[in-house]
Short mmCIF file of C-alpha atoms and ligand atoms in Angstrom, two decimals:
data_model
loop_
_atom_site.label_atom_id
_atom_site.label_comp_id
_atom_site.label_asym_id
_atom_site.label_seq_id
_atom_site.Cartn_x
_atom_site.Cartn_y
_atom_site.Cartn_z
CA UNK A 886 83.36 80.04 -53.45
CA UNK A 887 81.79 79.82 -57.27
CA UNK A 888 78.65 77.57 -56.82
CA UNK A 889 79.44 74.93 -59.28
CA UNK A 890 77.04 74.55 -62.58
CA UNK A 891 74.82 71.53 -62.46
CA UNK A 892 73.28 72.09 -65.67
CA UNK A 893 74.72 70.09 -68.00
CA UNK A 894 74.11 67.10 -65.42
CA UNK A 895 69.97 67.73 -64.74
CA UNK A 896 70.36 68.33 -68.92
CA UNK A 897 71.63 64.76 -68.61
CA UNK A 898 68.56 63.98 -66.43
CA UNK A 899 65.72 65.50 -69.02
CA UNK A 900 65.19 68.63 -66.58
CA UNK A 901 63.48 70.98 -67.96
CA UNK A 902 66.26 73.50 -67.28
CA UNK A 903 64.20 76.89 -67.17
CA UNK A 904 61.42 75.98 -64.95
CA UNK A 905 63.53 74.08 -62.79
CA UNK A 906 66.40 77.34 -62.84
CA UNK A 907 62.89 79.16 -61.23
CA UNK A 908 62.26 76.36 -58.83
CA UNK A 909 65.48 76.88 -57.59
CA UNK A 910 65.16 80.76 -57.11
CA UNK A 911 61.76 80.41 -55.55
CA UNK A 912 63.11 77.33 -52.66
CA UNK A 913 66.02 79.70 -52.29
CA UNK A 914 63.95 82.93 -51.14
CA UNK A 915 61.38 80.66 -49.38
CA UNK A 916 64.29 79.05 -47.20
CA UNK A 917 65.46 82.08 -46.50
CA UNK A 918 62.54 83.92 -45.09
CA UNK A 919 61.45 80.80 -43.34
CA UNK A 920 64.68 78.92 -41.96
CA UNK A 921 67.71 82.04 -42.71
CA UNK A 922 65.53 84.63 -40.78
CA UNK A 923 65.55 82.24 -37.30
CA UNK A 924 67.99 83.45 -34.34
CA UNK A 925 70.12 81.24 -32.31
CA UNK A 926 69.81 78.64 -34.72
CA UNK A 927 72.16 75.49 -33.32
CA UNK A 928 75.77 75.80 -35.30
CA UNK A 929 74.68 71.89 -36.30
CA UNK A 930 71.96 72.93 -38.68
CA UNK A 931 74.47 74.39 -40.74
CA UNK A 932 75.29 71.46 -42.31
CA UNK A 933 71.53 71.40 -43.13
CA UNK A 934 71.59 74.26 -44.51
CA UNK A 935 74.25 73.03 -46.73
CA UNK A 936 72.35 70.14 -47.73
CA UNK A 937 69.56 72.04 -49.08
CA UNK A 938 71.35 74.60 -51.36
CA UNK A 939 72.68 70.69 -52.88
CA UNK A 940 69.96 69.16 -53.11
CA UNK A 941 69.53 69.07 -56.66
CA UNK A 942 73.59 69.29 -56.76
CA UNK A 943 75.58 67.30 -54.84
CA UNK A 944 73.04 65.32 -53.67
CA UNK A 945 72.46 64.02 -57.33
CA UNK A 946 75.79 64.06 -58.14
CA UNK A 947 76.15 61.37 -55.53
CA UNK A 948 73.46 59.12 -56.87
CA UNK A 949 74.88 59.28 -60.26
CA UNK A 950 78.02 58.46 -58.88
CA UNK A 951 76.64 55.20 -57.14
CA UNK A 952 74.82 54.25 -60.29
CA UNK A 953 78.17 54.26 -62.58
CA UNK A 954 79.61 51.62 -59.51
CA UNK A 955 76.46 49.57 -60.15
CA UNK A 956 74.11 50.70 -57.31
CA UNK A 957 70.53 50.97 -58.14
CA UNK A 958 68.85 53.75 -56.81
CA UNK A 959 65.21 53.03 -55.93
CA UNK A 960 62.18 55.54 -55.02
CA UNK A 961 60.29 55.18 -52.48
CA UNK A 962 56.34 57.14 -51.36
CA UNK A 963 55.82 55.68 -47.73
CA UNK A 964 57.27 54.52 -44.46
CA UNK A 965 55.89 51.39 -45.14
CA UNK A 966 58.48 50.65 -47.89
CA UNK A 967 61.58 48.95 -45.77
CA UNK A 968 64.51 51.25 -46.73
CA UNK A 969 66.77 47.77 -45.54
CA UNK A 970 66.09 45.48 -47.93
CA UNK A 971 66.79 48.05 -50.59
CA UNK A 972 69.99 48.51 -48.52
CA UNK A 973 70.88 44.72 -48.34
CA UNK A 974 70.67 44.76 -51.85
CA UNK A 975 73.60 47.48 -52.18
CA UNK A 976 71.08 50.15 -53.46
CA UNK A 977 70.33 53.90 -52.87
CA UNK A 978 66.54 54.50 -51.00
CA UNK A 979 65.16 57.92 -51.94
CA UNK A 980 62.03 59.31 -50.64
CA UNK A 981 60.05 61.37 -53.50
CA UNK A 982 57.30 62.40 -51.32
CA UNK A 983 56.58 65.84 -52.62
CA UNK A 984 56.00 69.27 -50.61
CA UNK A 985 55.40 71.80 -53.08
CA UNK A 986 53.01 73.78 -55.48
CA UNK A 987 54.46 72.51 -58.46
CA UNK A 988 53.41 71.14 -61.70
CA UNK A 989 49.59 71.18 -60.53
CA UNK A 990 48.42 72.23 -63.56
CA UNK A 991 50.15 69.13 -65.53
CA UNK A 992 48.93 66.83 -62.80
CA UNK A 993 45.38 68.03 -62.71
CA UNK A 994 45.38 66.98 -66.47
CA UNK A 995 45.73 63.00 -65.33
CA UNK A 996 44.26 63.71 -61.67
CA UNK A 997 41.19 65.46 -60.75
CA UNK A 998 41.45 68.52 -58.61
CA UNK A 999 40.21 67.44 -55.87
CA UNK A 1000 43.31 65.08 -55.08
CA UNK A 1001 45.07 65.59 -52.34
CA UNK A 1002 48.27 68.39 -52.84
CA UNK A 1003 51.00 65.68 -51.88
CA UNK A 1004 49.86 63.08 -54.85
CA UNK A 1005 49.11 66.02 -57.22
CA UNK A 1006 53.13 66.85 -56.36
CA UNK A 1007 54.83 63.83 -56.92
CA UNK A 1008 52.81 63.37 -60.37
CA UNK A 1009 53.36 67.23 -60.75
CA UNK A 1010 57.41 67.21 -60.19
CA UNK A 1011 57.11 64.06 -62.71
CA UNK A 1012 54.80 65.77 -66.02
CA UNK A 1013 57.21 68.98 -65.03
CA UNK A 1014 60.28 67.13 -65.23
CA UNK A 1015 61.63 69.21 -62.33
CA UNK A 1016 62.84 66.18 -59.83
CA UNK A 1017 66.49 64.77 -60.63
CA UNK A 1018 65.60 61.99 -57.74
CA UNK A 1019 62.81 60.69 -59.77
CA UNK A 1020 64.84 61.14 -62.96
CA UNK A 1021 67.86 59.38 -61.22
CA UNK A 1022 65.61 56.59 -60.22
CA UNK A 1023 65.82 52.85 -61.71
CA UNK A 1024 62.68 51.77 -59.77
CA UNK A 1025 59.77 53.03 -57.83
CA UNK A 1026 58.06 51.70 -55.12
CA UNK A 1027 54.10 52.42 -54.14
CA UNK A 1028 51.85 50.69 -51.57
CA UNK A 1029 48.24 50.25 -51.68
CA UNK A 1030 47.44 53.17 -48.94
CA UNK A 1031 44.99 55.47 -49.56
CA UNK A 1032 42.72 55.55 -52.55
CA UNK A 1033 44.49 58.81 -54.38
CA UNK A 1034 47.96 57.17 -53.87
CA UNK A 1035 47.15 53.55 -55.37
CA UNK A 1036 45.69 54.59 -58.30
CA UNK A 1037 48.22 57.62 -58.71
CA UNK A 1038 50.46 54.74 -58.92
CA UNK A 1039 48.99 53.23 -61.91
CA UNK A 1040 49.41 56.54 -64.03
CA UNK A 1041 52.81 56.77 -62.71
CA UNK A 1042 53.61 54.05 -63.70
CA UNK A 1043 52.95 54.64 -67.43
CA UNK A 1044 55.84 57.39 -66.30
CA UNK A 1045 58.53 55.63 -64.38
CA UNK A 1046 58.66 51.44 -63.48
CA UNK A 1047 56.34 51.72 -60.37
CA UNK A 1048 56.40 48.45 -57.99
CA UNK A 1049 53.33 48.40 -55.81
CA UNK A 1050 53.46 46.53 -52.83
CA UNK A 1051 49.72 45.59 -51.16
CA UNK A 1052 49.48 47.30 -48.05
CA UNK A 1053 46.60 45.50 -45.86
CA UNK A 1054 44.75 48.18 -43.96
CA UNK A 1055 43.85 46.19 -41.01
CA UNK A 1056 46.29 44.36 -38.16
CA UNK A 1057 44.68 41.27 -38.02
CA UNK A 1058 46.60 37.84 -38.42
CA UNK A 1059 45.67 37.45 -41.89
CA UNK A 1060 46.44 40.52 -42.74
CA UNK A 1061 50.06 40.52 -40.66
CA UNK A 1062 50.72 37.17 -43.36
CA UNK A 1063 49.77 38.92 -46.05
CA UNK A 1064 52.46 41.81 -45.22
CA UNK A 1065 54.99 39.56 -44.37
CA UNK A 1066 54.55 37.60 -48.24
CA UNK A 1067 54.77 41.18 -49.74
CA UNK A 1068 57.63 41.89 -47.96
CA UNK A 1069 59.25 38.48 -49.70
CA UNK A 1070 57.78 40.03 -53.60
CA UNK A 1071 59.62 43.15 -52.50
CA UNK A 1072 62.67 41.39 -51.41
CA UNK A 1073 62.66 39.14 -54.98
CA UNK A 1074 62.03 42.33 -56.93
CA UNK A 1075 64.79 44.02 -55.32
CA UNK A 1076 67.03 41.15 -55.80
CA UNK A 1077 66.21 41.43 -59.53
CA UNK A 1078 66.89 44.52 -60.47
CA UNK A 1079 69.57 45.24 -58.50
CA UNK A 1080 71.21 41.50 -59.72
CA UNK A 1081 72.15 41.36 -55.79
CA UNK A 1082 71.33 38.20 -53.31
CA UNK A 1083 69.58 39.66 -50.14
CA UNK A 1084 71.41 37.60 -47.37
CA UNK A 1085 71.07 37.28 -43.65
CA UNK A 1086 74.37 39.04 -43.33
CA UNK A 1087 73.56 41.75 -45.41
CA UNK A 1088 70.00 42.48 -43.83
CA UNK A 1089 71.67 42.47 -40.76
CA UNK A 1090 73.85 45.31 -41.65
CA UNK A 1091 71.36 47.04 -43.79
CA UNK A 1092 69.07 47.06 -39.98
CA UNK A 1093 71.90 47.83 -37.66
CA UNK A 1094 72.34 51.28 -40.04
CA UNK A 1095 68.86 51.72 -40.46
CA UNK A 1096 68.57 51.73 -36.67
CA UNK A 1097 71.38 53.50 -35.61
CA UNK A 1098 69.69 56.50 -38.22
CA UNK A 1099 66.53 56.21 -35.87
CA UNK A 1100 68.30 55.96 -32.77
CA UNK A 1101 69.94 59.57 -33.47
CA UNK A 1102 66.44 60.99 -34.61
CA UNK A 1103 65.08 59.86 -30.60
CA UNK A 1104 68.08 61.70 -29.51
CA UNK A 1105 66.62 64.61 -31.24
CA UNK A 1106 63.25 63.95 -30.07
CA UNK A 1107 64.02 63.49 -26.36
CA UNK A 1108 65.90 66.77 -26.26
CA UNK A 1109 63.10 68.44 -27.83
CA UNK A 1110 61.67 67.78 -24.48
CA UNK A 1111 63.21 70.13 -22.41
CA UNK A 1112 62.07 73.20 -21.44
CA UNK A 1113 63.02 75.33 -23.61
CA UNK A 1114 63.22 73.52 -26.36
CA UNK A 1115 67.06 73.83 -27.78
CA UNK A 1116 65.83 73.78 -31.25
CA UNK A 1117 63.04 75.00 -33.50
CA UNK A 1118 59.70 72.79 -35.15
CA UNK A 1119 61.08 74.15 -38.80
CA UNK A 1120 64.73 73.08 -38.08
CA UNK A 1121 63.61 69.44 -36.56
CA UNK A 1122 61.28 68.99 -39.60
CA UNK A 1123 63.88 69.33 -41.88
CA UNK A 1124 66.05 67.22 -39.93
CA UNK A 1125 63.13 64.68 -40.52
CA UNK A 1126 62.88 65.43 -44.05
CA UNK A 1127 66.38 65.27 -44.86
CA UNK A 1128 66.56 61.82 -43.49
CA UNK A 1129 65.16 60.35 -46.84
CA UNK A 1130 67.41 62.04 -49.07
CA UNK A 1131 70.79 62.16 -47.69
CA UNK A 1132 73.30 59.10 -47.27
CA UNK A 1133 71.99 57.23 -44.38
CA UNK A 1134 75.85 56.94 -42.89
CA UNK A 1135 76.74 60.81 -43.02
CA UNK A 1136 73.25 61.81 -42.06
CA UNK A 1137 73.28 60.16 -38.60
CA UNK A 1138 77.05 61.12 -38.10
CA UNK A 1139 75.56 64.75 -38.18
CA UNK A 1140 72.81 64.23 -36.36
CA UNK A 1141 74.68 62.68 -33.42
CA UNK A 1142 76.67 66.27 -33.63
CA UNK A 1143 73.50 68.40 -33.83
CA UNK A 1144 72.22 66.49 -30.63
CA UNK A 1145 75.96 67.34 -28.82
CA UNK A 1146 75.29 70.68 -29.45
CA UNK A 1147 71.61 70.26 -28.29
CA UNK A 1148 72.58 68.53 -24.78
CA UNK A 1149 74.93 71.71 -23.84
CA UNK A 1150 72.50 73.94 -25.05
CA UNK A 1151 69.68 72.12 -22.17
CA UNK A 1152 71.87 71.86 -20.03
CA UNK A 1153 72.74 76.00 -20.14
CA UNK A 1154 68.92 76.58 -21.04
CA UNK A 1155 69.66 77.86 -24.06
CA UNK A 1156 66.50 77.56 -26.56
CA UNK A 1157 65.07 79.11 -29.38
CA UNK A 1158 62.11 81.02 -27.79
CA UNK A 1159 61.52 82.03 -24.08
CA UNK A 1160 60.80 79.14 -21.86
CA UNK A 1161 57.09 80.68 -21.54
CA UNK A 1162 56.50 80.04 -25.46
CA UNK A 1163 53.21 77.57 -26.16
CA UNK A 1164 54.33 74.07 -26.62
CA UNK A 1165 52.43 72.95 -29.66
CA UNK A 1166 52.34 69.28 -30.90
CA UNK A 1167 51.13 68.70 -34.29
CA UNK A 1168 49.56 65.52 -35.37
CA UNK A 1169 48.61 64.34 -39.14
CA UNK A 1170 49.80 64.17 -42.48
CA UNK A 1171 53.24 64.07 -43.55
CA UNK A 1172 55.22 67.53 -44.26
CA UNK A 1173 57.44 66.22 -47.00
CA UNK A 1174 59.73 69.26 -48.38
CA UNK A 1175 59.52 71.67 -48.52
CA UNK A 1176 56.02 72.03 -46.89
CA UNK A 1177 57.11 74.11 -44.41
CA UNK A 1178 53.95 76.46 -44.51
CA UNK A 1179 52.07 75.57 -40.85
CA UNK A 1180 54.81 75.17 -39.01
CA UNK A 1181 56.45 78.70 -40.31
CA UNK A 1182 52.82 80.49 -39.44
CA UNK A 1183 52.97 78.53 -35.93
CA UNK A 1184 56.74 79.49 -34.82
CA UNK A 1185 55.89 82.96 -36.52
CA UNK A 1186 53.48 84.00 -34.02
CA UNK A 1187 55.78 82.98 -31.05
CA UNK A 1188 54.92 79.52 -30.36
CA UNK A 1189 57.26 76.50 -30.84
CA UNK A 1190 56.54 73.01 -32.02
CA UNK A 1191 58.23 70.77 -29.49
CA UNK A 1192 57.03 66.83 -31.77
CA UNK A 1193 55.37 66.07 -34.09
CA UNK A 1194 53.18 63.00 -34.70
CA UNK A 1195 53.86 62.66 -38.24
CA UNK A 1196 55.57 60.21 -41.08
CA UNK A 1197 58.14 62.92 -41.28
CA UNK A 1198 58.50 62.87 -37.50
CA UNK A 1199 57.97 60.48 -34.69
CA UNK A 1200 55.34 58.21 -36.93
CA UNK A 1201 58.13 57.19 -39.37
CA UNK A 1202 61.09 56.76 -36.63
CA UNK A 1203 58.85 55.66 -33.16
CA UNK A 1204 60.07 51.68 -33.94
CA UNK A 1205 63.45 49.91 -34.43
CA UNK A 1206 64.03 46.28 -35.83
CA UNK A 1207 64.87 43.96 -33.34
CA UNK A 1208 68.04 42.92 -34.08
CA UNK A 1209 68.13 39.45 -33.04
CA UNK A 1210 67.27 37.84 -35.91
CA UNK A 1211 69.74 35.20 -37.47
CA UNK A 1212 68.60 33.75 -40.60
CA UNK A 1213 67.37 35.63 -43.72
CA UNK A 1214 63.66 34.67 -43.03
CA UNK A 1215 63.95 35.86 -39.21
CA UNK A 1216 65.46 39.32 -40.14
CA UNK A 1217 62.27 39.82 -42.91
CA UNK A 1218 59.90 38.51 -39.59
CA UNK A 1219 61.23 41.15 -37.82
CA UNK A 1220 61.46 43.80 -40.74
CA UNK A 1221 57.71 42.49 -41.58
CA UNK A 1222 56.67 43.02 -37.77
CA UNK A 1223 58.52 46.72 -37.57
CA UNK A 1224 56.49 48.07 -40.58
CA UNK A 1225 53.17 46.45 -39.70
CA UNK A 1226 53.21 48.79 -36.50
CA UNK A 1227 53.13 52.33 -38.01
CA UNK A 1228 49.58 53.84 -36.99
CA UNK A 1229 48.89 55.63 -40.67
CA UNK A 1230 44.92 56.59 -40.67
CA UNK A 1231 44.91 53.95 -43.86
CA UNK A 1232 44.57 51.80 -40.94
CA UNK A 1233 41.59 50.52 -39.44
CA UNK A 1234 40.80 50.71 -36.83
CA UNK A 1235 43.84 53.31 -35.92
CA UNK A 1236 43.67 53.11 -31.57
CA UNK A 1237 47.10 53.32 -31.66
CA UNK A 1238 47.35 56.18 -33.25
CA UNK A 1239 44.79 57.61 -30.81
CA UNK A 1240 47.18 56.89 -27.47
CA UNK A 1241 50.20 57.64 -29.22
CA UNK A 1242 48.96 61.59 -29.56
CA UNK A 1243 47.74 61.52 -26.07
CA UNK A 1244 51.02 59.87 -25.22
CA UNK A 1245 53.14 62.13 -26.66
CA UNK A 1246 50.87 65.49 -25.71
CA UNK A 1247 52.26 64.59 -21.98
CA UNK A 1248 55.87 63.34 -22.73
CA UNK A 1249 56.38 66.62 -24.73
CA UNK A 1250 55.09 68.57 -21.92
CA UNK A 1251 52.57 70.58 -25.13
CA UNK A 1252 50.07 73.28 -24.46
CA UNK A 1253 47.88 72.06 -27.50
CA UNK A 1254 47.58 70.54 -30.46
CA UNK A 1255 47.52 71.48 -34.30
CA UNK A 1256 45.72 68.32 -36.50
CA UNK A 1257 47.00 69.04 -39.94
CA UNK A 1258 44.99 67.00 -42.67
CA UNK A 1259 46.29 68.07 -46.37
CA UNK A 1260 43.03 68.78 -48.07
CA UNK A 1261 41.22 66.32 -49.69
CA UNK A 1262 42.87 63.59 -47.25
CA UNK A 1263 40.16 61.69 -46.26
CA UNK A 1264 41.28 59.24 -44.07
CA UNK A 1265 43.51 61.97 -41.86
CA UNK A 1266 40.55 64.23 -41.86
CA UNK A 1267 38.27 61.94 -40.78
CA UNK A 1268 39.92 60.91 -38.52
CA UNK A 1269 41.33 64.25 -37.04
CA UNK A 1270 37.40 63.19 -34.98
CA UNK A 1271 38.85 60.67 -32.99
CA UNK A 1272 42.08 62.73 -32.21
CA UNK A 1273 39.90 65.50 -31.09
CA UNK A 1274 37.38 63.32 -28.74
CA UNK A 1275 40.73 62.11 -27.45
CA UNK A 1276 42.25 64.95 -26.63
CA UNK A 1277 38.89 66.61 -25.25
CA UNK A 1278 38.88 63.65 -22.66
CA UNK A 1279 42.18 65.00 -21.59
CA UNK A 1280 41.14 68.62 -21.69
CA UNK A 1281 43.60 69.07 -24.30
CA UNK A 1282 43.44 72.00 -26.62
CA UNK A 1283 43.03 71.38 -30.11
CA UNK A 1284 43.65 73.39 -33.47
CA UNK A 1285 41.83 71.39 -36.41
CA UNK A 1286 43.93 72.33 -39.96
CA UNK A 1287 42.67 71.55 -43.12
CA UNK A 1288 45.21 73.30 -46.08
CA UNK A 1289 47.23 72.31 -49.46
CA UNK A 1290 50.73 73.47 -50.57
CA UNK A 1291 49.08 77.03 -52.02
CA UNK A 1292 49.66 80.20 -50.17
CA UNK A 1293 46.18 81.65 -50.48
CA UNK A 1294 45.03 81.32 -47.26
CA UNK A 1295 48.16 82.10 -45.49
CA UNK A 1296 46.73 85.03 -43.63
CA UNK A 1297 43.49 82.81 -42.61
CA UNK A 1298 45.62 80.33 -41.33
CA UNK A 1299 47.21 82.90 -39.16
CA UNK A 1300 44.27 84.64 -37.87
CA UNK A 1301 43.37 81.20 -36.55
CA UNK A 1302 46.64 79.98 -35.41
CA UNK A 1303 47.09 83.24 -33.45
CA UNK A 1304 43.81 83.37 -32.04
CA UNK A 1305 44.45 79.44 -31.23
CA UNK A 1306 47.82 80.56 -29.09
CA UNK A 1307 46.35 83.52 -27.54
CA UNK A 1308 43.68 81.19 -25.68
CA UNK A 1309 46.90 78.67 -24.59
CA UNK A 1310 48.41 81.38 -23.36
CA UNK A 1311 44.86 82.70 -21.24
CA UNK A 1312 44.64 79.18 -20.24
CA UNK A 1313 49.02 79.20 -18.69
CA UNK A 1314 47.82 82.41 -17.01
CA UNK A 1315 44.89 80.45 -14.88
CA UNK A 1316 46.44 77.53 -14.36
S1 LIG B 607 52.24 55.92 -43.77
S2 LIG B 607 50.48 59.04 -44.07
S3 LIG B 607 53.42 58.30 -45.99
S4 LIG B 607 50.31 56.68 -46.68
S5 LIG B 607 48.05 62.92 -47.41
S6 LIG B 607 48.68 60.64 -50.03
S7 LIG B 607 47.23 59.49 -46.95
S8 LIG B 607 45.39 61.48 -49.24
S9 LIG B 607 50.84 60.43 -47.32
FE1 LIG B 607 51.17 58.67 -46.16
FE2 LIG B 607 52.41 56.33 -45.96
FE3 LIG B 607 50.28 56.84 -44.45
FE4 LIG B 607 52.54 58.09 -43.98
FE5 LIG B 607 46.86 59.78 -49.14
FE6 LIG B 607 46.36 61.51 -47.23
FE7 LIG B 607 47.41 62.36 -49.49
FE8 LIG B 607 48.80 60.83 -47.80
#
């Protein structure tokens, strides 16, 4: 079938319609060589597959669609931004997280160099004009995380209307009431600019499909557990990076498939390396796509990634909303108490975060650990110290990874990752 021509649409946009034609040809080869090239790939990730070749298509296509019936489409940076209330309101959450090498050179005009890759992305895709989401997008949101992000937001700003919400970066009572008022500014801004009332019923709709989304992503997880694993790190990362693009309804409806597939496939030991293969869990920053880079040079060299303690993994999806919330101000409580949990290193202090690796080094059944900071991240690279003291009380292996989205040290990071699995597997063979 004739791929259909978006063209005149991301014209529509402001793409710039060369450099994004080369973006296009470049994702294409890289998702070949890294996803295409995998054997005994489950028959669900097809539809996967399908969703990346329309990303920039169909996907879009669908947004515009939503904005001509009145549906705002709002952007969002962090897991700390509730994708409900932008549902209650009748609007479209995107994630523009960024995972590529693209548009640096604009964004190191506005941001020094040293910044970390992900920020230097989102800015980049923007001064490029190479992201239809962003284009698409009638509002941004921020949060006061990390230092590079919150003032990132104030330049960004100047580019697109960028909401910050004030993210406290402690868990203390104070701090849990000063979440729970920003989660009533979000819920007002929302309401006025999508012209939509937030009400209990609505919120209470918006949670029960936000939670049935999560509930088929711990499907996913838990099967990940078996030995072996039914389906590939690279193809449950996308899974987790798809989740904050594609409609929320359809996505889990797939999902729910994929995992069908998934529970025959344990249940005949089918996986997608031998059962001896080193069960890695990494822990750290968030892959947004297509940062597929570590996990490609991990699976590569014959090891598979069985969880991963990420935002784009079980960080962003550990938690549901309890659901018993009546009134409009119980359902934010409970929305307000959800969020407040997530263990990012902004945090401090993080302990959490601390027995949720350890935790999930031992449900996942994981011969080590990779700690993946993007470079220049302080706060996961500082505290990639605590991770390793914890895991070195558990006499856990540990892989520390400090990288960007660039390729140039591809073949250092490989020397190291397969030097890292040859000692995992020494250790199998004395156990
Ligand atoms: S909840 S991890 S998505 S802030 S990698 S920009 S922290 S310097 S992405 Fe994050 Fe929300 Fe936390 Fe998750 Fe800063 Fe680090 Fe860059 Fe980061």
């Amino acid at each position: 079938m004739k791929k259909k021509d978006y063209t005149p649409m991301w014209k529509g946009l402001g793409i710039d319609i060369e450099a994004h034609n080369g973006l296009l040809k470049f994702l294409g080869k890289a998702y070949a060589d890294i996803y295409l090239s995998q054997e005994n790939r489950p028959k669900g990730m097809e539809y996967l597959d399908f969703v990346i070749t329309e990303i920039h298509g169909l996907r879009i296509e669908e947004l515009l669609e939503a904005k001509k019936g009145g549906r705002k489409v709002i952007g969002t940076f962090c897991l700390y931004v509730p994708e409900e209330i932008i549902l209650a309101a009748g609007g479209v959450c995107v994630g523009l997280c960024a995972g590529a090498d693209i548009g640096t050179s604009q964004a190191e005009q506005v941001l020094p160099r040293n910044t970390c890759a992900l920020i230097k992305s989102f800015v980049g895709y923007k001064l490029a004009r190479l992201c239809p989401y962003v284009e698409a997008c009638d509002l941004v949101i921020g949060e006061t995380t990390c230092d590079g992000k919150k003032k990132a937001y104030e330049i960004f700003n100047d580019l697109k209307p960028t909401f910050v919400m004030e993210l406290p970066q402690t868990k203390s009572t104070a701090a849990r009431a000063l979440w729970r008022s920003e989660i009533d500014r979000l819920t007002a801004k929302i309401e006025e600019v999508t012209g939509k009332e937030i009400t209990a019923d609505s919120l209470r709709g918006a949670v029960n499909l936000v939670n049935a989304k999560r509930k088929a992503l711990h499907r996913l997880s838990a099967l990940r557990r078996a030995k072996p694993s039914p389906i590939s790190g690279r193809d449950a990362l996308l899974v987790n990076q798809i989740q904050f693009y594609d409609d929320p309804v359809r996505f889990t409806e797939k999902i729910n498939s994929l995992c069908d597939e998934l529970e025959e496939r344990v249940k005949g030991a089918i996986g997608v390396t031998p059962a001896d293969a080193p069960r890695i869990l990494v822990s750290g920053c968030p892959m947004a796509a297509p940062n597929w880079k570590v996990p490609f040079i991990i699976e590569k060299n014959g090891a598979v990634i069985v969880a991963e303690e990420s935002c784009v993994g079980e960080r962003g999806i550990r938690n549901l909303v309890d659901e018993e919330g009546s009134t409009r101000e119980e359902i934010l409580d409970r929305i307000a108490d959800r969020y407040i949990q997530i263990d990012c290193a902004c945090f401090t202090p993080n302990a959490e975060r601390l027995d949720h690796v350890l935790e999930m080094a031992r449900d996942y059944g994981v011969d080590g650990v990779v700690h993946y900071a993007i470079q220049f991240c302080t706060p996961y690279a500082i505290e990639a110290h605590k991770v390793a003291k914890a895991l070195e009380g558990e006499d856990i292996p540990l892989l520390k990874i400090e990288t960007d989205y660039s390729v140039e040290d591809v073949a250092q990071l490989e020397t190291r990752v397969e030097a890292f699995l040859e000692m995992l597997k020494d250790r199998r063979k004395q156990q």
